[in-house]
PDB file of C-alpha atoms in Angstrom:
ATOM      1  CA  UNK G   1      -1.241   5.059   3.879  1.00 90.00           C
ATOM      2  CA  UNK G   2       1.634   3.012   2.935  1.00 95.00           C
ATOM      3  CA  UNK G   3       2.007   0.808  -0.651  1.00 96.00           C
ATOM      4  CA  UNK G   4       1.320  -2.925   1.620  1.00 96.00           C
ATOM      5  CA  UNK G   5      -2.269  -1.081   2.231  1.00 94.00           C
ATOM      6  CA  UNK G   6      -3.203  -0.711  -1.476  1.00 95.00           C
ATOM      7  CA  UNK G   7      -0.979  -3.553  -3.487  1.00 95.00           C
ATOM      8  CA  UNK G   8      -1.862  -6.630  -5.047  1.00 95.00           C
ATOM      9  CA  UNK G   9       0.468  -9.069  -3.730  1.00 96.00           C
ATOM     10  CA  UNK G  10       1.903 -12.137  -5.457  1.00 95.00           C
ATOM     11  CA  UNK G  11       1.449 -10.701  -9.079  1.00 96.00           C
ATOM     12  CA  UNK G  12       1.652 -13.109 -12.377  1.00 97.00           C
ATOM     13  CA  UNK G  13       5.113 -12.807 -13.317  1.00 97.00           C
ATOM     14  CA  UNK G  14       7.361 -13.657 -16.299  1.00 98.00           C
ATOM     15  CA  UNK G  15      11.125 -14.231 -16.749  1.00 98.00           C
ATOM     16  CA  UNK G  16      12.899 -12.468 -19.976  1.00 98.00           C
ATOM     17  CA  UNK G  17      13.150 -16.118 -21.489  1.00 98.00           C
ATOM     18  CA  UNK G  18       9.060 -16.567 -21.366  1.00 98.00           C
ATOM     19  CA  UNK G  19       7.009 -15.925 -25.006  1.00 98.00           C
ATOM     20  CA  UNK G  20       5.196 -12.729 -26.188  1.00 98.00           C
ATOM     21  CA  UNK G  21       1.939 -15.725 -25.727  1.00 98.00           C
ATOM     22  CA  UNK G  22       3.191 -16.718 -22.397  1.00 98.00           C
ATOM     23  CA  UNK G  23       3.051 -13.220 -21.131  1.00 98.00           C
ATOM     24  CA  UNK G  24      -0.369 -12.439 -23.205  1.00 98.00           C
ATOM     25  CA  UNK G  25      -1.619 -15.810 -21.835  1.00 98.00           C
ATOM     26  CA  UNK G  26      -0.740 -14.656 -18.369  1.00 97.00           C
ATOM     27  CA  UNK G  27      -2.253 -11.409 -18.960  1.00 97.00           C
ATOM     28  CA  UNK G  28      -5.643 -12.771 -19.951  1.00 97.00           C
ATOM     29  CA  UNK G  29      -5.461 -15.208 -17.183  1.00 97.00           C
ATOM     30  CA  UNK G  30      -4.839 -12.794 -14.184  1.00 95.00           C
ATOM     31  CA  UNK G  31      -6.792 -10.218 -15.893  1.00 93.00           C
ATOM     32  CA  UNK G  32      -3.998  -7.437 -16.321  1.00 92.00           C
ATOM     33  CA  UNK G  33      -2.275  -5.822 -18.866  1.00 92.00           C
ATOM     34  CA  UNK G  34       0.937  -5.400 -17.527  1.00 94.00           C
ATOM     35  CA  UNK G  35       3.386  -8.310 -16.281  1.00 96.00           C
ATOM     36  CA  UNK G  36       6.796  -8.025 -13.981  1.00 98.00           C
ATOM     37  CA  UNK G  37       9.492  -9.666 -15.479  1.00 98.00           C
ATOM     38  CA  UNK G  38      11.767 -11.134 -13.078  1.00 98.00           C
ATOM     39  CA  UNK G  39      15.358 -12.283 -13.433  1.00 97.00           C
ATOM     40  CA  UNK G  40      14.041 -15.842 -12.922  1.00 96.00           C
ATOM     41  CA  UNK G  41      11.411 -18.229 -10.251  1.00 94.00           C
ATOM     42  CA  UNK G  42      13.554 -18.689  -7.165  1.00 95.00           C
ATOM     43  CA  UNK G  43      15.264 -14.594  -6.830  1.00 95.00           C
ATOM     44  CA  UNK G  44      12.288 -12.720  -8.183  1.00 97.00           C
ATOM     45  CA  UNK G  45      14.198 -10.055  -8.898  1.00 97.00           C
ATOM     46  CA  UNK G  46      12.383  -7.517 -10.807  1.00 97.00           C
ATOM     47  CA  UNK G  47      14.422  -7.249 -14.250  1.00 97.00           C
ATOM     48  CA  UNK G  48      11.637  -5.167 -16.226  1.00 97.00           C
ATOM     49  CA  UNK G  49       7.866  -4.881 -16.940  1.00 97.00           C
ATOM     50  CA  UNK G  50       6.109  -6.030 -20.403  1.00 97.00           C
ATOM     51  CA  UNK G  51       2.654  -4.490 -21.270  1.00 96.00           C
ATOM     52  CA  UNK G  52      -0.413  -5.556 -23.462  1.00 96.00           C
ATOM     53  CA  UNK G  53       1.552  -2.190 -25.300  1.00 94.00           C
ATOM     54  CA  UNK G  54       4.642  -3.752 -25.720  1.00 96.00           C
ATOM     55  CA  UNK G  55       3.144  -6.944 -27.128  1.00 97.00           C
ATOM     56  CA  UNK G  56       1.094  -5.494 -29.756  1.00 97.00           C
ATOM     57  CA  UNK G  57       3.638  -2.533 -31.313  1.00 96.00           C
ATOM     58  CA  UNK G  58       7.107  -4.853 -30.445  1.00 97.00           C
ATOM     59  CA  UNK G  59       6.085  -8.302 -31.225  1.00 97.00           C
ATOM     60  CA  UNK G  60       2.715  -7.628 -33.915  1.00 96.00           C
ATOM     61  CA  UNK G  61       3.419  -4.733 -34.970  1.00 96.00           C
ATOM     62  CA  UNK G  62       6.208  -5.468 -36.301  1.00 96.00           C
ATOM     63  CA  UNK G  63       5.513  -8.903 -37.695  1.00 97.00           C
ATOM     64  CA  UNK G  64       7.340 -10.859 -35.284  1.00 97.00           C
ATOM     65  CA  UNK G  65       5.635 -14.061 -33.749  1.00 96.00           C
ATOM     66  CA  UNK G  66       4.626 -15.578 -30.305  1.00 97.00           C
ATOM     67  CA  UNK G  67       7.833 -17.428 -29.865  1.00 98.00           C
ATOM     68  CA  UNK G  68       8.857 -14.243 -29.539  1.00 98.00           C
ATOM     69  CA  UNK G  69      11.397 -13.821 -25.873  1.00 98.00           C
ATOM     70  CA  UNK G  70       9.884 -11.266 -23.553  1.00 98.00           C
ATOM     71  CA  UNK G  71      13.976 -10.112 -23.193  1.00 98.00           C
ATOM     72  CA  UNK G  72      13.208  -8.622 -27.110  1.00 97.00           C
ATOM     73  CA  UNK G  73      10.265  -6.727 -25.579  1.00 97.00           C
ATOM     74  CA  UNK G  74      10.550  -5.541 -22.323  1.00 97.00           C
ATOM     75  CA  UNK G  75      11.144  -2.002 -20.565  1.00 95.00           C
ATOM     76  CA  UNK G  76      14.646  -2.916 -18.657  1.00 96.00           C
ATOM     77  CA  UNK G  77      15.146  -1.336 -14.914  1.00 93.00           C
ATOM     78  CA  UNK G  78      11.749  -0.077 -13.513  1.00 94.00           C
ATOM     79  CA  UNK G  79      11.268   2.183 -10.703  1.00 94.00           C
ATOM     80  CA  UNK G  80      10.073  -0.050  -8.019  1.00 96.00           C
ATOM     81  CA  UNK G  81       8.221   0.699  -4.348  1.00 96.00           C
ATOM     82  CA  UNK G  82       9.066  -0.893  -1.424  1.00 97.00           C
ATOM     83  CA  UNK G  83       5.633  -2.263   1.046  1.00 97.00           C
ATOM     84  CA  UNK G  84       6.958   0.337   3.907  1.00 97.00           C
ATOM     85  CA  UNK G  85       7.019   3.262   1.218  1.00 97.00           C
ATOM     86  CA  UNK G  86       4.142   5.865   1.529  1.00 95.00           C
ATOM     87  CA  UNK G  87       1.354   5.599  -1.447  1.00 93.00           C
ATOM     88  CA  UNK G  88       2.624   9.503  -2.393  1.00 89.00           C
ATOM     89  CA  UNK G  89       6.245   7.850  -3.483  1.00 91.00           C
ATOM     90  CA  UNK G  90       4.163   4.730  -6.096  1.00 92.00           C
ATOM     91  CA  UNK G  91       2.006   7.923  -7.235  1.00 88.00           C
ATOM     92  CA  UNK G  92       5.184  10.214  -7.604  1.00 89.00           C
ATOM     93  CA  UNK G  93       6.690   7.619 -10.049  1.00 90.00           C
ATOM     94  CA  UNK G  94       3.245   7.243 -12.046  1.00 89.00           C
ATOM     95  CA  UNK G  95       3.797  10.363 -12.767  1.00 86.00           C
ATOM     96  CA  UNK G  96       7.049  11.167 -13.420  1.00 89.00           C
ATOM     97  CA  UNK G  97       7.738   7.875 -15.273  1.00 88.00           C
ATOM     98  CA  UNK G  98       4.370   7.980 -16.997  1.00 87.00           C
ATOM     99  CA  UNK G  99       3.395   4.439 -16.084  1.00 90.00           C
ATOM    100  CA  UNK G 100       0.442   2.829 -14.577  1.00 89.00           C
ATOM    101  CA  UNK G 101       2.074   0.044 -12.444  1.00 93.00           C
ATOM    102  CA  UNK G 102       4.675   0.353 -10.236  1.00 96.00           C
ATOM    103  CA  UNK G 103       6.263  -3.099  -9.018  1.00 97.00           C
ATOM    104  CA  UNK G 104       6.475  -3.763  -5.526  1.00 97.00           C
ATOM    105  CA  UNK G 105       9.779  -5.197  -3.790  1.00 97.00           C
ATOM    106  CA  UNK G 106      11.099  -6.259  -0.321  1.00 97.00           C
ATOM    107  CA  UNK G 107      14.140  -5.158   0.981  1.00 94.00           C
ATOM    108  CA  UNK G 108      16.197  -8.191  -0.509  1.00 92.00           C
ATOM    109  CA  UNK G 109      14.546  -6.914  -4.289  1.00 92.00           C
ATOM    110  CA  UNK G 110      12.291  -9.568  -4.468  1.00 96.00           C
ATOM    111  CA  UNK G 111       8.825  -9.378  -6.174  1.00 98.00           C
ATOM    112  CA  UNK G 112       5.985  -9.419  -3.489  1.00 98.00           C
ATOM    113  CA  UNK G 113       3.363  -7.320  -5.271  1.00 97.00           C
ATOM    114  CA  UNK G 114       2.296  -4.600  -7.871  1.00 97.00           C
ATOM    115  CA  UNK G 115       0.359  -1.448  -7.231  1.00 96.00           C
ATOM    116  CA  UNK G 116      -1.962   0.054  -9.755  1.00 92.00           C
ATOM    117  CA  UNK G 117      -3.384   3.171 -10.975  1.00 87.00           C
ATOM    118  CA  UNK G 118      -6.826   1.793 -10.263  1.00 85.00           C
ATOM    119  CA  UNK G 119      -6.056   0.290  -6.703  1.00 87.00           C
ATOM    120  CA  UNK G 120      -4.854   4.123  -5.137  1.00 82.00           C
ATOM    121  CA  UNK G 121      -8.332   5.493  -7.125  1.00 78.00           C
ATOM    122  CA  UNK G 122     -10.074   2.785  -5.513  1.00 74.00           C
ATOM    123  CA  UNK G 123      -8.542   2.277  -2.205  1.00 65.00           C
ATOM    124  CA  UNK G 124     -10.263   4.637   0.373  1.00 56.00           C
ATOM    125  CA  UNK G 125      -7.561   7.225   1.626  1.00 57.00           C
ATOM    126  CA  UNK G 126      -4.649   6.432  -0.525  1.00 53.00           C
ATOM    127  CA  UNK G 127      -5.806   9.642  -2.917  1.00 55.00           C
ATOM    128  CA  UNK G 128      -8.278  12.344  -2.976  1.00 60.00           C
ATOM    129  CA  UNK G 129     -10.291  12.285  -6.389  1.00 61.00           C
ATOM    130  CA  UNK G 130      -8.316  15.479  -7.839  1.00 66.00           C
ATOM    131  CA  UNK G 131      -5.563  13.861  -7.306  1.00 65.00           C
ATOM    132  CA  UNK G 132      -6.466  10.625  -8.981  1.00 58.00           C
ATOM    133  CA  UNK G 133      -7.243  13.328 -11.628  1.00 63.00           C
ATOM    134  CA  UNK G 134      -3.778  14.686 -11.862  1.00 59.00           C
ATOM    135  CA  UNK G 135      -2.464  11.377 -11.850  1.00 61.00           C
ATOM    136  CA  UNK G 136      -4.932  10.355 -14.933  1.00 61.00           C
ATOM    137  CA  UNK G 137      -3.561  13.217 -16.347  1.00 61.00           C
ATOM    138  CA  UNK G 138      -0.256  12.973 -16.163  1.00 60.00           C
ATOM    139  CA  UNK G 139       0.184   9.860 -17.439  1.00 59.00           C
ATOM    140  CA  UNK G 140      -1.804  10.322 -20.086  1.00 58.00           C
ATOM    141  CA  UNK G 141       0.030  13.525 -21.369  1.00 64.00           C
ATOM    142  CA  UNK G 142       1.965  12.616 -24.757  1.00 66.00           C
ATOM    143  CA  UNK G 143       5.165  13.498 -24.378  1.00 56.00           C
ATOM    144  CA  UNK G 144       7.265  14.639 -27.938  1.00 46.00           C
ATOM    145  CA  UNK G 145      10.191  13.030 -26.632  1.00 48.00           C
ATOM    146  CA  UNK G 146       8.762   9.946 -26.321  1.00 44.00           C
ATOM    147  CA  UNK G 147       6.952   9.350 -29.294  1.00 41.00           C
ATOM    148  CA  UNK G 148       8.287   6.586 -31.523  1.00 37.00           C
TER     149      UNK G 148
END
């Protein structure tokens, strides 16, 4: 099963000059908790990612508002999947980067989807239920190195 099969395409997407509310806005909108950031509307180029995580313990946490740029927030440089790329390489990542998105790109870098933990547990052959498990499990494993 390759990632086109399982992806949401044309995901909500913010550019490193948007607001912590922007992003939270989007998030409530398109009913997600994680939001590409691209370099800016006409490339797309994925730039980073900023979670409902990173907007409550980088921008409330520590007291700052929602003016807030997503650039102050955001994970820089995420592993991305390409639509051609077997399902195995987007659950691969999850793992290894602990993460529960992966951005989607076409050859040229451009945004053209997102792929979810849910959508390979929920998409019929992308994963067996073990390993949905092991992916569940992985991810959720609390690593001492990267604890704040």
């Amino acid at each position: 099963m390759r990632v086109r099969d399982v992806m949401t395409p044309d995901p909500a997407c913010c550019t490193p000059e948007s607001t912590a509310a922007e992003a939270a806005t989007l998030m409530r909108d398109n009913d997600c908790g994680s939001i590409p950031v691209v370099q800016d509307r006409s490339s797309l180029r994925v730039v980073g990612t900023v979670t409902d995580r990173d907007l409550a313990l980088r921008v409330l946490a520590e007291g700052k508002g929602p003016e807030t740029t997503i650039r102050q927030v955001m994970t820089e440089g995420p592993t991305t999947a390409l639509p051609e790329d077997e399902v195995e390489v987007v659950r691969e990542v999850m793992i290894a980067q602990q993460v529960r998105r992966v951005p989607v790109v076409n050859e040229d870098g451009r945004l053209v989807g997102i792929v979810a933990q849910a959508d390979i547990a929920l998409e019929d052959g992308a994963a067996s239920d073990r390993e949905v498990g092991r992916i569940i499990e992985a991810i959720s494993d609390p690593r001492p190195d990267l604890e704040e």
